[in-house]
CSV table of C-alpha atoms in Angstrom, one decimal:
chain,number,residue,atom,x,y,z
M,151,MET,CA,-84.8,-130.8,2.0
M,152,SER,CA,-87.7,-133.3,2.9
M,153,ARG,CA,-90.6,-131.3,3.0
M,154,LYS,CA,-93.6,-131.1,5.4
M,155,THR,CA,-96.3,-132.2,6.7
M,156,PHE,CA,-98.8,-129.6,5.3
M,157,GLN,CA,-101.3,-128.8,8.3
M,158,ARG,CA,-104.1,-126.3,8.7
M,159,LEU,CA,-103.3,-124.4,10.4
M,160,PRO,CA,-104.9,-120.3,11.7
M,161,GLU,CA,-104.0,-117.3,9.6
M,162,ASP,CA,-102.1,-116.4,12.2
M,163,ALA,CA,-99.7,-118.8,12.8
M,164,ARG,CA,-99.4,-120.0,9.3
M,165,ARG,CA,-97.9,-116.4,8.9
M,166,LEU,CA,-95.4,-116.9,11.5
M,167,GLU,CA,-94.8,-120.2,10.6
M,168,LEU,CA,-93.6,-118.3,7.2
M,169,LEU,CA,-91.5,-115.9,9.0
M,170,GLU,CA,-89.5,-118.4,11.0
M,171,ALA,CA,-89.4,-121.1,7.9
M,172,THR,CA,-87.5,-117.5,6.3
M,173,LEU,CA,-85.4,-116.5,8.9
M,174,ALA,CA,-84.8,-120.3,9.3
M,175,CYS,CA,-83.6,-120.1,5.3
M,176,ILE,CA,-81.7,-117.1,5.6
M,177,GLY,CA,-79.7,-118.0,8.5
M,178,GLU,CA,-79.2,-121.5,6.2
M,179,ASP,CA,-77.8,-120.0,2.7
M,180,GLY,CA,-77.6,-116.0,3.3
M,181,LEU,CA,-80.8,-113.0,1.9
M,182,ASN,CA,-79.8,-114.1,-1.9
M,183,GLY,CA,-80.3,-118.1,-1.1
M,184,ALA,CA,-83.2,-118.1,0.5
M,185,SER,CA,-85.9,-118.5,-2.8
M,186,ALA,CA,-89.5,-118.8,-1.8
M,187,ARG,CA,-89.7,-122.5,-3.3
M,188,LYS,CA,-86.9,-123.6,-0.3
M,189,ILE,CA,-89.0,-121.1,1.6
M,190,ALA,CA,-92.1,-122.4,1.0
M,191,GLU,CA,-90.8,-125.9,1.6
M,192,ARG,CA,-89.5,-125.6,4.4
M,193,ALA,CA,-92.7,-124.1,5.6
M,194,GLY,CA,-94.6,-127.0,4.6
M,195,VAL,CA,-97.0,-125.0,1.9
M,196,THR,CA,-96.4,-124.0,-1.6
M,197,ALA,CA,-95.4,-121.2,-3.4
M,198,GLY,CA,-98.7,-119.3,-3.8
M,199,LEU,CA,-99.6,-119.2,0.0
M,200,ILE,CA,-96.3,-117.0,0.0
M,201,ARG,CA,-97.6,-114.5,-2.1
M,202,HIS,CA,-101.3,-114.2,-0.7
M,203,TYR,CA,-99.4,-113.7,2.3
M,204,PHE,CA,-96.5,-110.9,1.7
M,205,GLY,CA,-96.9,-110.3,-2.4
M,206,SER,CA,-93.8,-111.0,-2.9
M,207,LYS,CA,-90.3,-112.3,-1.9
M,208,GLU,CA,-89.0,-108.5,-0.9
M,209,GLU,CA,-91.5,-108.2,1.4
M,210,MET,CA,-91.4,-111.3,2.6
M,211,LEU,CA,-87.2,-110.9,3.6
M,212,ARG,CA,-88.7,-107.0,5.0
M,213,ALA,CA,-91.3,-109.5,7.6
M,214,ALA,CA,-88.8,-111.2,8.8
M,215,TYR,CA,-86.3,-109.0,9.8
M,216,ALA,CA,-89.3,-107.2,11.7
M,217,HIS,CA,-90.1,-110.5,13.2
M,218,LEU,CA,-86.3,-111.1,14.3
M,219,MET,CA,-86.4,-107.7,15.8
M,220,THR,CA,-89.1,-107.8,17.6
M,221,GLN,CA,-88.8,-111.0,18.6
M,222,LEU,CA,-85.0,-109.5,21.1
M,223,THR,CA,-87.5,-106.6,22.3
M,224,GLY,CA,-90.5,-108.7,22.8
M,225,GLN,CA,-89.2,-111.4,24.5
M,226,ALA,CA,-86.4,-108.9,26.6
M,227,GLU,CA,-89.6,-107.2,27.5
M,228,ALA,CA,-91.3,-110.0,29.0
M,229,VAL,CA,-89.4,-110.7,31.3
M,230,ALA,CA,-89.1,-107.5,32.4
M,231,GLN,CA,-93.0,-107.7,32.8
M,232,THR,CA,-92.4,-110.3,34.5
M,233,ARG,CA,-90.1,-109.0,36.8
M,234,ALA,CA,-91.7,-105.6,37.9
M,235,LEU,CA,-92.4,-105.6,41.2
M,236,THR,CA,-90.3,-103.0,41.0
M,237,PRO,CA,-88.6,-100.1,39.1
M,238,ALA,CA,-85.8,-102.1,39.9
M,239,GLN,CA,-86.5,-105.3,39.2
M,240,SER,CA,-88.2,-104.6,35.7
M,241,LEU,CA,-85.1,-102.7,34.2
M,242,ALA,CA,-83.0,-105.8,35.7
M,243,GLY,CA,-84.8,-108.2,34.7
M,244,PHE,CA,-85.0,-106.1,31.0
M,245,ILE,CA,-81.3,-106.5,30.8
M,246,SER,CA,-80.0,-109.7,31.7
M,247,ALA,CA,-83.0,-111.0,29.4
M,248,ASN,CA,-81.0,-109.1,26.2
M,249,LEU,CA,-78.1,-111.0,27.3
M,250,MET,CA,-79.1,-113.9,28.4
M,251,ARG,CA,-81.0,-116.9,26.1
M,252,PRO,CA,-82.9,-116.8,23.9
M,253,ASN,CA,-82.3,-113.9,22.8
M,254,LEU,CA,-78.5,-114.6,23.7
M,255,SER,CA,-78.0,-116.4,20.1
M,256,ALA,CA,-74.9,-116.5,17.3
M,257,ARG,CA,-77.5,-117.6,15.3
M,258,LYS,CA,-79.3,-114.6,16.1
M,259,VAL,CA,-76.8,-112.4,16.4
M,260,SER,CA,-76.3,-113.8,12.5
M,261,LEU,CA,-79.4,-113.4,10.5
M,262,TRP,CA,-79.3,-109.3,12.6
M,263,SER,CA,-76.0,-108.4,11.1
M,264,THR,CA,-77.1,-109.7,7.7
M,265,PHE,CA,-80.2,-107.6,7.8
M,266,ILE,CA,-77.9,-105.3,8.3
M,267,GLY,CA,-76.1,-104.6,5.4
M,268,ARG,CA,-79.5,-103.6,3.9
M,269,VAL,CA,-80.3,-100.8,6.5
M,270,GLU,CA,-77.9,-97.6,4.9
M,271,HIS,CA,-79.3,-98.9,1.1
M,272,GLU,CA,-82.5,-99.9,1.3
M,273,PRO,CA,-85.6,-97.8,3.0
M,274,GLY,CA,-88.1,-100.7,3.3
M,275,TYR,CA,-84.6,-102.0,6.1
M,276,SER,CA,-84.5,-98.7,7.2
M,277,GLN,CA,-88.1,-98.4,8.1
M,278,ILE,CA,-87.9,-101.4,9.8
M,279,HIS,CA,-84.2,-101.1,12.1
M,280,ARG,CA,-85.2,-97.5,12.9
M,281,ALA,CA,-89.0,-98.6,14.5
M,282,SER,CA,-87.2,-100.9,15.7
M,283,TYR,CA,-84.4,-98.8,17.4
M,284,GLN,CA,-86.9,-96.2,19.0
M,285,GLU,CA,-89.3,-98.8,20.6
M,286,PHE,CA,-86.1,-100.2,21.8
M,287,LEU,CA,-84.6,-97.2,23.4
M,288,ASP,CA,-88.4,-95.3,24.6
M,289,LEU,CA,-89.2,-98.7,27.0
M,290,LEU,CA,-85.4,-98.2,27.8
M,291,ALA,CA,-86.2,-94.5,28.9
M,292,THR,CA,-89.0,-95.3,30.9
M,293,LEU,CA,-87.8,-98.0,32.7
M,294,ILE,CA,-84.4,-96.2,33.7
M,295,ARG,CA,-87.7,-93.2,34.7
M,296,ASP,CA,-89.4,-95.7,36.5
M,297,ALA,CA,-85.7,-96.5,38.1
M,298,ARG,CA,-84.3,-93.3,39.0
M,299,HIS,CA,-87.5,-91.2,40.2
M,300,ALA,CA,-88.6,-94.4,42.5
M,301,CYS,CA,-84.5,-93.4,44.4
M,302,ASP,CA,-85.2,-89.8,43.4
M,303,LEU,CA,-82.9,-89.1,41.5
M,304,PRO,CA,-83.5,-86.6,38.1
M,305,HIS,CA,-85.7,-88.5,35.4
M,306,ASP,CA,-86.6,-86.1,33.0
M,307,ALA,CA,-87.8,-87.6,30.2
M,308,PRO,CA,-83.8,-85.6,27.7
M,309,LEU,CA,-82.5,-87.3,30.5
M,310,CYS,CA,-83.8,-90.1,30.0
M,311,HIS,CA,-83.4,-90.6,26.6
M,312,ASP,CA,-79.9,-90.1,26.4
M,313,LEU,CA,-79.3,-92.7,29.6
M,314,ALA,CA,-81.3,-95.0,26.7
M,315,ILE,CA,-79.1,-94.3,24.6
M,316,ALA,CA,-75.9,-94.8,26.2
M,317,LEU,CA,-77.5,-98.1,28.2
M,318,ASN,CA,-78.3,-99.0,24.4
M,319,GLY,CA,-75.3,-99.2,23.6
M,320,LEU,CA,-73.3,-101.0,26.1
M,321,ILE,CA,-76.4,-103.9,26.1
M,322,ASP,CA,-75.7,-103.7,22.4
M,323,GLY,CA,-71.8,-104.6,22.3
M,324,LEU,CA,-72.1,-106.9,25.2
M,325,TRP,CA,-75.0,-109.3,23.2
M,326,ILE,CA,-72.9,-109.3,19.8
M,327,GLU,CA,-69.6,-110.5,21.5
M,328,GLY,CA,-71.8,-112.8,24.1
M,329,SER,CA,-73.6,-114.2,21.8
M,330,LEU,CA,-70.5,-115.1,19.5
M,331,ASP,CA,-69.5,-117.1,22.3
M,332,HIS,CA,-65.5,-117.2,21.5
M,333,GLY,CA,-64.4,-118.6,24.6
M,334,ILE,CA,-63.2,-115.0,26.1
M,335,TYR,CA,-64.5,-115.3,28.6
M,336,ASP,CA,-67.6,-117.0,29.8
M,337,PRO,CA,-71.1,-116.0,28.3
M,338,GLU,CA,-72.5,-116.1,31.7
M,339,ARG,CA,-71.3,-113.7,33.5
M,340,LEU,CA,-72.6,-111.0,31.4
M,341,PRO,CA,-76.0,-110.2,32.9
M,342,LEU,CA,-73.9,-108.8,35.9
M,343,ILE,CA,-71.3,-107.6,34.7
M,344,ALA,CA,-73.8,-105.4,32.5
M,345,LEU,CA,-75.5,-104.9,35.7
M,346,GLN,CA,-72.7,-103.3,37.5
M,347,ALA,CA,-71.7,-101.7,34.7
M,348,ALA,CA,-75.1,-99.6,34.4
M,349,GLU,CA,-75.2,-98.8,37.8
M,350,GLY,CA,-72.4,-96.8,37.6
M,351,LEU,CA,-74.0,-95.6,33.8
M,352,LEU,CA,-77.5,-94.3,35.7
M,353,HIS,CA,-76.3,-93.7,38.6
M,354,LEU,CA,-78.4,-95.9,40.5
M,355,PRO,CA,-77.4,-96.7,43.9
M,356,LYS,CA,-74.6,-99.9,44.3
M,357,ASP,CA,-76.3,-103.5,44.3
M,358,SER,CA,-79.7,-101.4,43.2
M,359,LEU,CA,-79.6,-103.2,40.2
M,360,THR,CA,-77.3,-106.5,40.6
M,361,GLN,CA,-79.5,-108.2,43.8
M,362,HIS,CA,-82.2,-108.6,41.1
M,363,GLN,CA,-80.2,-110.5,38.6
M,364,ILE,CA,-81.8,-113.6,36.5
M,365,ALA,CA,-80.7,-117.1,37.7
M,366,SER,CA,-79.2,-118.4,34.0
């Protein structure tokens, strides 16, 4: 691998570049094979700079996991906010964005599954997983509450929390299978399939979400 030309970047941009380089190396070589030397080379920095930002390789790996999870939620949330003319549009945008590129990605599923192997046994990864899952559920519950409220349906917090758990399961399953692109179905159908299923799951009026499907 050729070394990148060193560039002077703002501190936040340099840290972000290191995290992206870490994810790229993990994707190629796995968690154990992603050495500090390889990551530094890909990012065009010295290994010492890694210690400056993260203290250790293990801390950088955990930060990369948190960065990946933030990306997945943040990209979908950005679509929801952009389209948030009505609660239904916001919810439909969030669901659809989770099942479209850039979130729908074999690379991202592969990275996610690599990190998941450490969640059960390593507290640092478990904490990141819990925090990211909670953030996703809270956001989803808020979107569900607003959509059900707009339709004059019950929207108390415990109910919306339970519905968020169920809808998250639907989104996760479709995201994993759709990202693998196994050829059984066209992944571009997934947003519409998810919106149709969400209408039933959330007891929303027919077409209240599907009419706001985002074009691929």
